[in-house]
PDB file of C-alpha atoms in Angstrom:
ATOM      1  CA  UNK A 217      81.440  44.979  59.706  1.00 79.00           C
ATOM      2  CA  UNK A 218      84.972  46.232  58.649  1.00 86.00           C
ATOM      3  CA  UNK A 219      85.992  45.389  54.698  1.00 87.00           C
ATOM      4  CA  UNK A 220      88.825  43.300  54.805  1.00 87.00           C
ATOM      5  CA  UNK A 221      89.434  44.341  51.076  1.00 89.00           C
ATOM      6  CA  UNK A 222      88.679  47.446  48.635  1.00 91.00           C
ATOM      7  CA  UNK A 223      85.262  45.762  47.107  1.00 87.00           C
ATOM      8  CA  UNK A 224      83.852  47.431  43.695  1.00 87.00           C
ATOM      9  CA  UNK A 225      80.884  49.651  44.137  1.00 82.00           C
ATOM     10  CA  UNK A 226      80.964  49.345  47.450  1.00 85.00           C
ATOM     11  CA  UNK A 227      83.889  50.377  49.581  1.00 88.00           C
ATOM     12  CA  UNK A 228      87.630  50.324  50.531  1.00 93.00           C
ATOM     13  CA  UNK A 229      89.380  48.231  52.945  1.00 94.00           C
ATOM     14  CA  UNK A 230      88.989  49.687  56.268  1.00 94.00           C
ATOM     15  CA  UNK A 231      85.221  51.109  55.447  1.00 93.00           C
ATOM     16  CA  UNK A 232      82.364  50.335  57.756  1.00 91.00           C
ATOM     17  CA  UNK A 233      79.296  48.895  55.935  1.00 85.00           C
ATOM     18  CA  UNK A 234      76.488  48.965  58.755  1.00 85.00           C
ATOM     19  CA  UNK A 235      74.056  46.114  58.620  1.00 85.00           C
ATOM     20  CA  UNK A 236      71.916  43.302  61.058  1.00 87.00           C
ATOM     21  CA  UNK A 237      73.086  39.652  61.403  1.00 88.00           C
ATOM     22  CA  UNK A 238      70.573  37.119  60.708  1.00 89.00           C
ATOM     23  CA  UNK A 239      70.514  33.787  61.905  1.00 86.00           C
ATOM     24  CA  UNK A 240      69.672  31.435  58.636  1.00 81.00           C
ATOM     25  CA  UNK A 241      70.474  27.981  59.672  1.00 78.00           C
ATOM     26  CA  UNK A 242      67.425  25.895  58.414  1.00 74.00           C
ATOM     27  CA  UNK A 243      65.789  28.681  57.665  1.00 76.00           C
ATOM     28  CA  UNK A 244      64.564  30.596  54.336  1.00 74.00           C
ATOM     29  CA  UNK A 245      65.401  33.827  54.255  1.00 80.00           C
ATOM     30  CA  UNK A 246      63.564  36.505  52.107  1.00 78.00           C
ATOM     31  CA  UNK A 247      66.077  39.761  51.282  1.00 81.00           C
ATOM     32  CA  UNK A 248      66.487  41.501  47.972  1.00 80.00           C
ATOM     33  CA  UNK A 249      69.584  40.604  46.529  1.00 80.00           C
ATOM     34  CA  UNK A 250      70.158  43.133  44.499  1.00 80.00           C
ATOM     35  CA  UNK A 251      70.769  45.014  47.405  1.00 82.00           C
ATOM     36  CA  UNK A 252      74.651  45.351  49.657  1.00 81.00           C
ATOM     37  CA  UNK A 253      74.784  41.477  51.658  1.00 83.00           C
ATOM     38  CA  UNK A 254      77.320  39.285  52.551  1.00 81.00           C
ATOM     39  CA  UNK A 255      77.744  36.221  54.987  1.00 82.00           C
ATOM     40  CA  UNK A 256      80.343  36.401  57.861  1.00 80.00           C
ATOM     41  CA  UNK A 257      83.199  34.048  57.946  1.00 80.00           C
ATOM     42  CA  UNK A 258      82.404  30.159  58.911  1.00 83.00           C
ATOM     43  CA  UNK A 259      84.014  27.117  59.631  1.00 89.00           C
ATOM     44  CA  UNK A 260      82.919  24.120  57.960  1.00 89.00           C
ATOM     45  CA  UNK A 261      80.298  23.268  55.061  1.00 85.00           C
ATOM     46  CA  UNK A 262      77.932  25.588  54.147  1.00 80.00           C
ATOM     47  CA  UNK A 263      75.184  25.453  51.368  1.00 78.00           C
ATOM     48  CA  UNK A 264      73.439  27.993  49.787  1.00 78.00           C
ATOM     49  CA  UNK A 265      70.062  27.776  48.009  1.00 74.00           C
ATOM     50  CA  UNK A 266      68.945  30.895  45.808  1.00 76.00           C
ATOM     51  CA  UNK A 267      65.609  30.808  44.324  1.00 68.00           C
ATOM     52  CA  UNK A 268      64.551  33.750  42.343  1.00 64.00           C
ATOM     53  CA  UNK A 269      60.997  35.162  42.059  1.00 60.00           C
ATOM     54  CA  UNK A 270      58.657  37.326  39.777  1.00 58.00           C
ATOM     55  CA  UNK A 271      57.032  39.309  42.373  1.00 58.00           C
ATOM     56  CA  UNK A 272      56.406  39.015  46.171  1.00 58.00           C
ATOM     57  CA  UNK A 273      52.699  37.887  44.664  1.00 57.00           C
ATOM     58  CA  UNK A 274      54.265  34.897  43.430  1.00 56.00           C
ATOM     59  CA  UNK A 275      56.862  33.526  45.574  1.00 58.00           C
ATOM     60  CA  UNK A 276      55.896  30.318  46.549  1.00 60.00           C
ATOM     61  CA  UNK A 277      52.803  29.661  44.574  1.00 62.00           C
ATOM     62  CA  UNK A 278      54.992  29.424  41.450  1.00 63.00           C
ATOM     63  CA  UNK A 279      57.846  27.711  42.349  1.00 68.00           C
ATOM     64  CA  UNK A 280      58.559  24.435  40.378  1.00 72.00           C
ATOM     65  CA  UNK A 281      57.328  21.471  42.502  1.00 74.00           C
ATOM     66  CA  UNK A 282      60.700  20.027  41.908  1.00 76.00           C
ATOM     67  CA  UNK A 283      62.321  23.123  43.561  1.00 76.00           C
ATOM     68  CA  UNK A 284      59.522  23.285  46.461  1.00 75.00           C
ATOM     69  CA  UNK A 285      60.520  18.710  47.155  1.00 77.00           C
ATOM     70  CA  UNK A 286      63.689  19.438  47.440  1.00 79.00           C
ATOM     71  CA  UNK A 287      63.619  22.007  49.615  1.00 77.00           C
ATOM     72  CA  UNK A 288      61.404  19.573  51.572  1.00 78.00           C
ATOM     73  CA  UNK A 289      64.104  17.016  51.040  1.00 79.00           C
ATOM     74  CA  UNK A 290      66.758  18.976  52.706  1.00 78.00           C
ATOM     75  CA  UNK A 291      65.321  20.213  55.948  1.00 78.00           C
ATOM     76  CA  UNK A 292      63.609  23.341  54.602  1.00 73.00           C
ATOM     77  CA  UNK A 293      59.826  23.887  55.466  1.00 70.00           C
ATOM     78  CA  UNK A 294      58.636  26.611  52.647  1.00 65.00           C
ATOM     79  CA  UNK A 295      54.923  27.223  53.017  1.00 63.00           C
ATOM     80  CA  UNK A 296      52.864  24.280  52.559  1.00 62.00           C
ATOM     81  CA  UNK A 297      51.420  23.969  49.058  1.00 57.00           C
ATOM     82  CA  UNK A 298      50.689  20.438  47.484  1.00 57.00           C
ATOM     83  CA  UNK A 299      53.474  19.654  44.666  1.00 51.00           C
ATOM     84  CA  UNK A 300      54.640  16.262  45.926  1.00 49.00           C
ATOM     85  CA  UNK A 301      52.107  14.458  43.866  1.00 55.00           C
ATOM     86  CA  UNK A 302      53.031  16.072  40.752  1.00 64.00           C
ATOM     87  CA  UNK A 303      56.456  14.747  40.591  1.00 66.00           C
ATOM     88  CA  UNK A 304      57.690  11.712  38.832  1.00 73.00           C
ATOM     89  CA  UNK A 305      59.459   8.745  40.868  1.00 77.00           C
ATOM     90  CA  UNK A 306      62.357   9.803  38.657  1.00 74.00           C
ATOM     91  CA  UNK A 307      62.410  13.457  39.411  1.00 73.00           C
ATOM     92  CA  UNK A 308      61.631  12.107  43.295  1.00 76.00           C
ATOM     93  CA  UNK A 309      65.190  10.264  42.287  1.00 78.00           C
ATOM     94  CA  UNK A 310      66.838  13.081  41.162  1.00 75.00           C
ATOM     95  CA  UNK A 311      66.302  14.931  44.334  1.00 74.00           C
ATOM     96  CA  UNK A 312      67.309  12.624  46.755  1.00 76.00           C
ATOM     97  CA  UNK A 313      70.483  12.357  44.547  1.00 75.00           C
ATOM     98  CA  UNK A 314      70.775  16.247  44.602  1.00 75.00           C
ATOM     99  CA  UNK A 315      70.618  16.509  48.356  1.00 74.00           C
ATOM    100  CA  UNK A 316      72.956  13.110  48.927  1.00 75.00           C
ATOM    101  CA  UNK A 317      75.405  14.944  46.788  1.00 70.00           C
ATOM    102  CA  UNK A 318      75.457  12.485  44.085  1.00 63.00           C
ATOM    103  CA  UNK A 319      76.999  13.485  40.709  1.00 56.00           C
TER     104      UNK A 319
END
């Protein structure tokens, strides 16, 4: 991947950044963030979801069941773990408005 611009801490236009291309589409994808990444151009809509952890111990177990449904909700399959019967018909609402794109 060539820079197209000079990008702070990490390299001048022209530069070389060596890397692998992943293929995320309905997909998670587990990287460290902290760490040099970048997506290549696109055309269309694209949506990102960015869920932070503690610890690689607690990745999934922990995440808020509202998180985990709509993940569901949108196409995602995280590892199974029961949450959907610990949400509220109106936080089931909220989701379905989240993922329609409702205001």
């Amino acid at each position: 991947w060539e820079l197209a611009d000079d990008v702070a801490r990490i390299g001048k236009k022209g530069d070389k950044i060596l890397g692998r291309e992943v293929q995320s589409r309905q997909r998670l994808i587990r990287f460290d963030g902290n760490k040099i990444h970048a997506t290549k151009p696109f055309i269309g809509t694209r949506y990102t979801v960015v869920l932070f952890t503690l610890g690689p111990e607690k990745v999934f177990e922990e995440t808020p069941a509202l998180v985990h449904h709509f993940l569901e909700h949108v196409g995602f399959r995280p590892p199974s773990i029961q949450v959907g019967e610990h949400l509220s018909d109106v936080h089931k609402g909220l989701v379905k408005m989240a993922a329609d794109g409702c205001p």
